[in-house]
Short mmCIF file of C-alpha atoms in Angstrom, two decimals:
data_model
loop_
_atom_site.label_atom_id
_atom_site.label_comp_id
_atom_site.label_asym_id
_atom_site.label_seq_id
_atom_site.Cartn_x
_atom_site.Cartn_y
_atom_site.Cartn_z
CA MET A 701 106.05 69.24 157.59
CA SER A 702 103.17 70.57 155.88
CA ASN A 703 101.13 69.20 152.88
CA GLY A 704 102.65 72.05 150.90
CA PHE A 705 105.97 70.82 151.34
CA TYR A 706 104.94 67.47 150.10
CA LYS A 707 103.39 68.98 147.10
CA ASN A 708 106.38 70.77 146.54
CA ARG A 709 108.51 67.40 146.49
CA ARG A 710 106.12 66.02 144.17
CA LEU A 711 106.37 68.92 141.85
CA LYS A 712 110.38 68.78 141.82
CA SER A 713 109.84 65.08 141.37
CA PHE A 714 107.77 65.53 138.10
CA LEU A 715 110.24 68.51 136.95
CA PHE A 716 113.11 65.99 137.29
CA LEU A 717 111.46 63.21 135.56
CA ALA A 718 110.50 65.62 132.58
CA VAL A 719 114.00 66.64 132.36
CA CYS A 720 115.23 63.43 132.18
CA LEU A 721 112.52 62.35 129.53
CA LEU A 722 113.48 65.47 127.55
CA VAL A 723 117.33 64.64 127.68
CA SER A 724 116.59 61.16 126.67
CA THR A 725 114.35 61.85 123.80
CA ILE A 726 116.15 64.90 122.04
CA PRO A 727 118.86 62.86 120.41
CA HIS A 728 116.38 60.49 118.80
CA ILE A 729 114.21 63.40 117.56
CA PHE A 730 117.03 65.73 116.21
CA GLN A 731 119.52 63.10 115.25
CA PHE A 732 122.63 65.28 116.06
CA LYS A 733 125.54 64.30 113.60
CA HIS A 734 128.41 64.56 116.33
CA PHE A 735 126.06 63.42 119.42
CA LEU A 736 128.20 60.32 119.82
CA PHE A 737 131.41 62.34 120.10
CA PHE A 738 129.65 64.30 122.52
CA THR A 739 128.76 61.45 124.83
CA ILE A 740 132.24 59.97 124.45
CA THR A 741 133.42 63.17 125.87
CA ILE A 742 131.21 63.37 128.69
CA SER A 743 132.15 59.69 129.22
CA PHE A 744 136.08 60.46 129.31
CA LEU A 745 135.48 63.27 131.95
CA VAL A 746 133.33 61.07 133.89
CA ALA A 747 135.96 58.37 134.13
CA CYS A 748 138.50 60.71 134.96
CA TYR A 749 136.67 61.93 138.24
CA GLY A 750 135.41 58.40 138.94
CA LEU A 751 139.05 57.03 138.57
CA ASN A 752 140.35 59.91 140.74
CA VAL A 753 137.89 59.29 143.44
CA ILE A 754 138.52 55.10 143.34
CA SER A 755 142.33 55.88 143.47
CA LYS A 756 142.21 58.00 146.62
CA ASN A 757 141.66 54.62 148.50
CA ILE A 758 145.31 53.33 147.67
CA LYS A 759 146.45 55.88 150.20
CA ARG A 760 144.07 54.48 152.70
CA SER A 761 145.29 50.91 151.82
CA VAL A 762 148.96 51.72 152.19
CA PHE A 763 148.57 53.70 155.26
CA SER A 764 146.33 51.34 157.08
CA GLN A 765 145.15 51.92 160.83
CA SER A 766 147.78 49.43 162.28
CA ASN A 767 149.49 52.15 163.79
CA GLU A 768 146.45 53.63 165.65
CA LYS A 769 147.05 55.55 168.90
CA ILE A 770 145.73 53.67 172.02
CA ILE A 771 143.54 56.26 173.81
CA SER A 772 143.53 56.05 177.78
CA ASP A 773 140.20 55.27 179.46
CA ASP A 774 140.29 58.57 181.09
CA LYS A 775 140.44 60.48 177.71
CA LEU A 776 137.65 58.65 176.17
CA PRO A 777 134.27 60.64 176.13
CA ALA A 778 130.90 59.74 177.53
CA LEU A 779 129.08 57.89 174.85
CA ASP A 780 125.31 56.91 174.43
CA ILE A 781 124.45 54.15 172.20
CA LEU A 782 120.80 54.34 170.89
CA VAL A 783 119.13 51.51 169.12
CA ALA A 784 115.56 51.83 167.67
CA ALA A 785 113.92 48.39 167.75
CA ARG A 786 110.43 47.44 166.46
CA ASP A 787 109.53 43.79 166.56
CA GLU A 788 113.40 42.75 166.74
CA GLU A 789 112.92 39.34 168.78
CA ASN A 790 115.26 37.56 166.66
CA VAL A 791 118.17 39.78 167.14
CA ILE A 792 117.63 41.95 170.35
CA GLU A 793 119.12 39.77 172.94
CA ARG A 794 122.33 38.95 171.14
CA LEU A 795 122.85 42.75 170.50
CA VAL A 796 122.46 43.68 174.08
CA GLU A 797 124.75 41.04 175.24
CA ARG A 798 127.41 42.02 172.66
CA LEU A 799 127.12 45.82 173.45
CA PHE A 800 127.85 45.08 177.31
CA ASN A 801 130.95 43.07 176.21
CA LEU A 802 132.37 46.12 174.31
CA ASP A 803 135.66 47.46 175.60
CA TYR A 804 134.78 50.91 177.16
CA PRO A 805 134.63 52.30 180.51
CA ILE A 806 131.28 51.12 181.91
CA ASN A 807 131.05 54.54 183.82
CA LYS A 808 131.27 56.31 180.47
CA LEU A 809 128.88 54.13 178.45
CA ASN A 810 125.03 54.08 178.47
CA ILE A 811 122.97 51.86 176.38
CA TYR A 812 119.42 53.07 175.26
CA ILE A 813 117.26 50.33 173.39
CA ILE A 814 114.02 52.25 172.11
CA ASP A 815 111.03 49.84 172.10
CA ASP A 816 109.26 51.60 169.40
CA GLY A 817 105.89 49.89 169.57
CA SER A 818 106.83 46.28 169.19
CA SER A 819 104.19 43.71 168.99
CA ASP A 820 106.08 40.57 169.15
CA LYS A 821 108.40 39.42 172.15
CA THR A 822 110.71 42.34 172.02
CA PRO A 823 109.43 44.06 175.25
CA LEU A 824 109.38 40.71 177.18
CA ILE A 825 112.87 40.05 176.08
CA LEU A 826 114.19 43.81 176.91
CA GLU A 827 112.29 43.40 180.46
CA ARG A 828 114.33 40.23 181.16
CA LEU A 829 117.59 41.78 179.79
CA SER A 830 117.07 44.79 182.16
CA LYS A 831 117.25 42.66 185.18
CA GLU A 832 120.48 41.13 183.99
CA PHE A 833 122.22 44.38 182.83
CA ASP A 834 121.77 47.22 185.34
CA LYS A 835 123.07 49.88 182.82
CA LEU A 836 120.75 48.91 180.15
CA LYS A 837 118.11 51.62 179.57
CA ILE A 838 114.65 50.82 178.01
CA ILE A 839 112.71 53.66 176.57
CA THR A 840 109.37 52.62 175.29
CA ARG A 841 107.06 54.25 172.57
CA SER A 842 103.44 53.50 171.41
CA ALA A 843 102.92 52.02 168.06
CA ASN A 844 101.32 55.16 166.61
CA ALA A 845 103.72 57.60 167.97
CA GLY A 846 104.87 58.45 164.56
CA GLY A 847 108.16 59.55 162.90
CA GLY A 848 109.50 56.07 162.49
CA LYS A 849 113.11 55.42 163.35
CA SER A 850 113.53 59.18 163.41
CA GLY A 851 110.83 59.81 165.80
CA ALA A 852 112.19 56.94 168.21
CA LEU A 853 115.63 58.46 168.16
CA ASN A 854 114.49 62.02 168.46
CA TYR A 855 112.32 60.84 171.54
CA ALA A 856 115.38 59.25 172.88
CA LEU A 857 117.64 62.08 172.88
CA LYS A 858 115.97 63.79 175.77
CA PHE A 859 117.15 60.87 177.95
CA THR A 860 120.78 61.10 176.79
CA HIS A 861 123.84 62.69 178.88
CA GLY A 862 126.79 61.86 176.59
CA GLU A 863 128.84 63.99 174.41
CA TRP A 864 128.69 61.33 171.61
CA LEU A 865 125.80 59.18 170.13
CA LEU A 866 126.29 55.90 168.29
CA ILE A 867 123.30 54.98 166.24
CA LEU A 868 122.96 51.26 165.73
CA ASP A 869 120.38 48.85 163.92
CA ALA A 870 119.08 46.01 166.25
CA ASP A 871 121.16 43.48 163.74
CA ALA A 872 124.50 45.31 164.40
CA GLN A 873 127.63 43.71 165.45
CA LEU A 874 130.84 45.21 166.36
CA LYS A 875 134.15 43.93 167.44
CA ASN A 876 134.87 44.30 171.14
CA ASP A 877 137.54 46.86 170.60
CA THR A 878 135.51 49.00 167.96
CA LEU A 879 134.74 51.84 170.50
CA PRO A 880 138.48 52.90 171.52
CA ARG A 881 139.50 52.77 167.90
CA LEU A 882 136.63 54.77 166.70
CA PHE A 883 137.57 57.68 168.95
CA SER A 884 141.16 57.36 168.10
CA PHE A 885 140.06 58.00 164.63
CA VAL A 886 137.87 60.77 165.81
CA TYR A 887 140.50 62.75 167.74
CA GLU A 888 142.76 62.17 164.84
CA GLY A 889 140.57 63.55 162.09
CA SER A 890 138.61 66.31 164.45
CA TRP A 891 135.43 64.70 162.84
CA SER A 892 131.90 65.78 163.72
CA ALA A 893 130.52 62.55 162.80
CA VAL A 894 131.97 59.20 161.79
CA GLN A 895 130.49 56.31 159.61
CA LEU A 896 131.56 52.87 160.10
CA ARG A 897 132.03 50.83 156.96
CA LYS A 898 129.20 48.52 156.66
CA SER A 899 130.07 44.85 156.12
CA VAL A 900 127.61 41.88 155.52
CA ILE A 901 127.27 39.15 158.05
CA ASN A 902 125.39 36.73 155.93
CA VAL A 903 127.47 37.06 152.91
CA SER A 904 127.50 33.34 151.97
CA LYS A 905 123.74 32.85 152.54
CA ASN A 906 122.65 33.26 148.86
CA PHE A 907 123.35 35.12 145.55
CA LEU A 908 121.67 38.29 146.87
CA THR A 909 123.61 38.60 150.14
CA THR A 910 126.91 37.95 148.17
CA CYS A 911 125.80 40.71 145.63
CA GLN A 912 124.96 43.24 148.43
CA SER A 913 128.41 42.42 150.27
CA MET A 914 130.19 43.44 147.06
CA GLU A 915 127.96 46.36 146.72
CA MET A 916 128.70 47.70 150.25
CA ALA A 917 132.54 47.07 149.53
CA MET A 918 131.83 49.34 146.37
CA ASP A 919 130.03 51.94 148.19
CA ALA A 920 132.70 52.20 150.87
CA ILE A 921 135.43 52.73 148.04
CA PHE A 922 133.30 55.77 146.59
CA GLN A 923 132.57 57.22 150.04
CA TYR A 924 136.38 57.23 151.12
CA GLY A 925 137.35 58.59 147.70
CA ARG A 926 134.64 61.36 147.60
CA LEU A 927 135.59 62.42 151.17
CA SER A 928 139.42 62.45 150.15
CA VAL A 929 138.73 64.34 146.88
CA ALA A 930 135.80 66.89 147.86
CA GLY A 931 135.26 66.50 151.39
CA VAL A 932 131.90 64.96 150.70
CA SER A 933 130.66 61.94 152.54
CA GLU A 934 127.43 60.43 153.63
CA LEU A 935 126.01 58.61 156.66
CA ARG A 936 124.55 54.95 156.37
CA GLY A 937 122.10 54.82 159.04
CA ASN A 938 123.73 51.89 161.07
CA GLY A 939 126.99 52.37 162.48
CA GLN A 940 126.96 56.20 162.68
CA LEU A 941 128.70 58.14 165.57
CA ILE A 942 127.77 61.74 165.71
CA ASN A 943 128.63 64.47 168.21
CA LYS A 944 125.46 65.27 170.05
CA GLU A 945 125.98 69.19 170.09
CA VAL A 946 126.48 69.10 166.14
CA LEU A 947 123.32 66.87 165.84
CA LEU A 948 121.29 69.49 167.96
CA LYS A 949 122.38 72.50 165.99
CA CYS A 950 121.46 70.51 162.72
CA GLY A 951 117.94 70.17 164.06
CA SER A 952 118.33 66.53 165.09
CA PHE A 953 116.71 63.80 162.86
CA ASN A 954 114.34 64.49 160.33
CA GLU A 955 110.93 62.88 160.96
CA ASP A 956 109.85 63.64 157.40
CA THR A 957 111.95 61.70 155.24
CA VAL A 958 112.40 57.99 154.86
CA THR A 959 116.16 58.13 155.05
CA ASP A 960 117.19 60.10 158.01
CA ASP A 961 120.89 59.33 157.61
CA LEU A 962 120.87 60.71 154.05
CA ASP A 963 119.01 63.77 155.09
CA LEU A 964 121.42 64.37 157.99
CA SER A 965 124.31 63.99 155.85
CA LEU A 966 123.35 66.97 153.59
CA ARG A 967 122.72 69.15 156.89
CA LEU A 968 126.01 68.39 158.19
CA LEU A 969 127.62 69.38 154.93
CA LEU A 970 125.65 72.77 154.79
CA SER A 971 126.86 73.37 158.51
CA LYS A 972 130.47 72.28 157.59
CA SER A 973 130.50 69.79 159.67
CA LYS A 974 132.99 66.96 158.62
CA ILE A 975 131.87 63.26 158.43
CA GLY A 976 134.79 60.58 158.51
CA ILE A 977 134.58 57.19 156.91
CA LEU A 978 136.23 54.43 158.69
CA TRP A 979 137.30 51.26 157.09
CA ASP A 980 138.08 49.07 159.80
CA PRO A 981 136.60 48.23 162.36
CA PRO A 982 133.40 47.75 160.42
CA VAL A 983 129.84 47.49 161.63
CA MET A 984 128.48 44.15 160.56
CA GLU A 985 124.65 43.76 159.66
CA GLU A 986 122.55 41.54 157.96
CA ALA A 987 121.71 41.70 154.08
CA VAL A 988 118.03 41.08 152.92
CA GLU A 989 117.67 37.50 151.68
CA ASN A 990 114.83 37.66 148.93
CA ILE A 991 113.98 39.66 145.75
CA SER A 992 110.86 41.36 147.64
CA ALA A 993 112.69 42.66 150.56
CA LEU A 994 115.39 43.85 148.28
CA PHE A 995 113.25 45.89 146.13
CA SER A 996 111.43 47.21 149.16
CA GLN A 997 114.62 48.36 150.75
CA ARG A 998 115.85 49.82 147.63
CA GLN A 999 112.72 51.82 146.81
CA ARG A 1000 113.12 53.52 150.41
CA TRP A 1001 116.56 54.25 149.78
CA ALA A 1002 115.95 55.79 146.32
CA GLU A 1003 112.92 57.93 147.56
CA GLY A 1004 115.06 59.21 150.50
CA GLY A 1005 117.93 59.89 148.25
CA LEU A 1006 115.89 61.93 146.06
CA GLN A 1007 114.01 63.76 149.02
CA ARG A 1008 117.22 65.10 150.34
CA PHE A 1009 118.19 66.91 146.95
CA PHE A 1010 114.58 68.05 146.39
CA ASP A 1011 114.57 69.41 149.95
CA TYR A 1012 117.90 71.03 150.03
CA GLY A 1013 118.80 71.49 146.40
CA GLU A 1014 118.58 75.28 146.40
CA GLN A 1015 120.91 75.58 149.44
CA LEU A 1016 123.35 73.15 147.74
CA PHE A 1017 124.07 76.12 144.94
CA SER A 1018 124.51 78.71 147.60
CA LYS A 1019 127.92 79.88 149.11
CA LYS A 1020 127.49 77.31 152.11
CA ILE A 1021 129.51 74.83 150.27
CA GLU A 1022 132.60 75.05 148.18
CA LEU A 1023 132.62 74.62 144.42
CA ILE A 1024 134.40 71.14 144.40
CA GLN A 1025 131.71 69.97 146.72
CA LYS A 1026 128.90 71.21 144.38
CA PHE A 1027 130.60 69.52 141.59
CA ASP A 1028 130.76 66.22 143.35
CA LEU A 1029 127.19 66.18 144.68
CA THR A 1030 126.13 67.14 140.93
CA PHE A 1031 128.38 64.26 139.47
CA PHE A 1032 126.83 61.64 141.75
CA PHE A 1033 123.40 62.94 141.55
CA ILE A 1034 123.54 62.59 137.91
CA LEU A 1035 125.08 59.08 137.77
CA GLN A 1036 122.80 57.71 140.74
CA TYR A 1037 119.64 59.25 139.83
CA ALA A 1038 119.51 60.86 136.55
CA LEU A 1039 121.31 58.37 134.38
CA PRO A 1040 119.11 55.44 135.18
CA ILE A 1041 116.04 57.18 134.15
CA ILE A 1042 117.79 58.42 130.96
CA SER A 1043 119.37 55.24 130.20
CA LEU A 1044 116.02 53.25 130.51
CA ILE A 1045 114.12 55.84 128.43
CA ASP A 1046 117.00 55.79 125.70
CA LEU A 1047 116.73 52.21 125.73
CA ILE A 1048 112.95 51.92 125.10
CA LEU A 1049 113.16 54.59 122.54
CA SER A 1050 116.06 52.79 120.69
CA ILE A 1051 113.71 49.74 120.57
CA ALA A 1052 110.79 51.34 119.32
CA LEU A 1053 112.64 53.25 116.78
CA MET A 1054 115.01 50.56 115.77
CA GLU A 1055 118.09 52.78 116.66
CA SER A 1056 121.09 52.57 118.62
CA PRO A 1057 120.92 53.78 122.17
CA SER A 1058 122.07 57.43 122.26
CA TYR A 1059 123.70 57.51 125.88
CA TRP A 1060 125.54 54.02 125.77
CA PRO A 1061 129.16 55.45 126.13
CA ILE A 1062 128.12 56.90 129.50
CA SER A 1063 126.17 54.02 130.93
CA ILE A 1064 129.20 51.59 130.22
CA THR A 1065 131.57 54.00 131.73
CA ALA A 1066 129.25 54.27 134.89
CA PHE A 1067 129.19 50.46 135.11
CA THR A 1068 132.90 50.13 134.29
CA LEU A 1069 133.66 52.43 137.46
CA SER A 1070 131.26 50.36 139.49
CA GLY A 1071 133.05 47.10 138.58
CA ILE A 1072 136.55 48.55 139.29
CA ALA A 1073 135.20 49.79 142.74
CA VAL A 1074 133.41 46.48 143.52
CA TRP A 1075 136.77 44.61 142.51
CA TYR A 1076 138.99 46.89 144.56
CA GLY A 1077 136.54 47.05 147.63
CA SER A 1078 136.29 43.39 147.61
CA SER A 1079 139.92 42.72 147.45
CA CYS A 1080 141.31 45.15 150.02
CA LYS A 1081 142.43 43.77 153.31
CA SER A 1082 139.51 44.34 155.72
CA GLU A 1083 138.44 43.06 159.14
CA GLY A 1084 134.81 41.35 159.46
CA PRO A 1085 133.20 39.14 156.84
CA VAL A 1086 134.92 39.42 153.47
CA LEU A 1087 133.79 38.04 150.05
CA GLN A 1088 136.12 34.92 148.91
CA ASN A 1089 137.30 34.16 145.38
CA LEU A 1090 136.50 37.33 143.52
CA ASN A 1091 136.91 36.55 139.95
CA LEU A 1092 135.86 38.17 136.37
CA MET A 1093 132.67 36.18 136.52
CA MET A 1094 131.73 37.41 139.95
CA MET A 1095 132.36 40.97 138.95
CA LEU A 1096 130.17 40.70 135.96
CA VAL A 1097 127.51 39.06 138.02
CA SER A 1098 127.92 41.81 140.47
CA LEU A 1099 127.19 44.45 137.56
CA VAL A 1100 124.12 42.70 136.58
CA TYR A 1101 122.78 42.84 140.09
CA LEU A 1102 123.44 46.53 140.24
CA SER A 1103 121.62 47.16 137.13
CA HIS A 1104 118.26 46.84 139.39
CA TRP A 1105 118.80 50.58 140.26
CA PHE A 1106 118.09 51.24 136.55
CA LEU A 1107 114.55 49.93 137.36
CA VAL A 1108 114.18 51.06 140.85
CA ILE A 1109 115.21 54.83 140.39
CA PRO A 1110 112.63 55.55 137.34
CA TRP A 1111 109.85 53.47 139.33
CA VAL A 1112 110.53 55.70 142.41
CA THR A 1113 110.66 58.92 140.64
CA ILE A 1114 107.39 58.17 138.72
CA LYS A 1115 105.66 57.21 141.98
CA MET A 1116 106.90 60.48 143.84
CA SER A 1117 105.77 62.42 140.73
CA ILE A 1118 102.37 61.12 140.51
CA PHE A 1119 100.84 59.63 143.56
CA PRO A 1120 100.39 61.64 146.88
CA LYS A 1121 102.84 60.63 149.21
CA LYS A 1122 102.52 60.07 152.94
CA ILE A 1123 105.86 59.09 154.94
CA LEU A 1124 105.82 55.54 155.65
CA TRP A 1125 108.90 53.65 157.21
CA LYS A 1126 109.02 50.11 156.01
CA LYS A 1127 110.82 47.85 158.43
CA THR A 1128 113.57 45.37 157.32
CA LEU A 1129 113.27 42.04 158.81
CA HIS A 1130 116.21 40.67 160.81
CA THR A 1131 116.48 36.92 160.95
CA GLY A 1132 119.18 36.62 163.64
CA VAL A 1133 122.12 35.19 161.43
#
């Protein structure tokens, strides 16, 4: 991607930040008489759509996957599992052993581990494992090959032969019967891609991991609801199944973004390829365990989330997608990315001018919807690690935790608007829980 493209992103970031600043400032300058009524009306509309999205999960809970059709081995497709691994000595051996214990015809399953320039003991561990597991395929890239995880996956694609690809992180854990159940879901829904619900393994490690568990449950509630209401859903990097032909037609993995999963989600939407959300079985992974790692991870997610809208924004308003999909994307773009910036600036101006915040009804509505989704997602019957004893206090704590996005989003937007940017993929440390 050219330098001009990066400048284009930078300009769009600046314009987005300027619009948010303008929206935040106007009610403090002009003191509109009926502005509170306006924000309450907007809040009511936000609540209506948000509750509609959340409510779609009731159908999923009632009609659970207990009646899954069992697929015979001869009808299961050829599957390639791809894992991009850099410096994963803590988890790579456990991952490989678990993958070879999955219930799937061995003649239809290929497992590829991409050693993406590791400098720790990962290469030595993989060399030993390749002697133990004949079907294990090791692909090696140099540390300066470029492209991050996307580059590693794209490099591995030329070695694959399966009809479907399952992308996993090195810390991923799957139940043994995940794959047959996954393809039962694929065939029933005719999906082009499927995202497994993400579940936290180390949920009880500390306050942060507990909150991340609740956050993932909330995210899955919104994802399933959005899919049911508007047909819009997103991949989440780890635990994503993709039809290889569909992936190639979409241009494979984008090496010029820091979140290839979010980028690919929009390209799949534009190509009218359906992404299913599977609640159970989940893909289990480690949550980060300290504040520094959390903010580093969230900055990358925020930057990648904004990048995709800046890159494909014009196409999202074309005839390629339906009106309800455009509304859904706009709705969640405003709540996820614009509202944190507007609310923060509004709060700062209110304190400086000793006035009441102008947009508090919308912010409270957004937090309330998040709280409902946290409660419902954490209370739903689910496989894998679950959050125990969710009470009102824990819900309030989770909302305080979620407020970190109201700092991360503005900070990332400012950085994208001002500073020259090179694509940097920051690795999340896996400890081997």
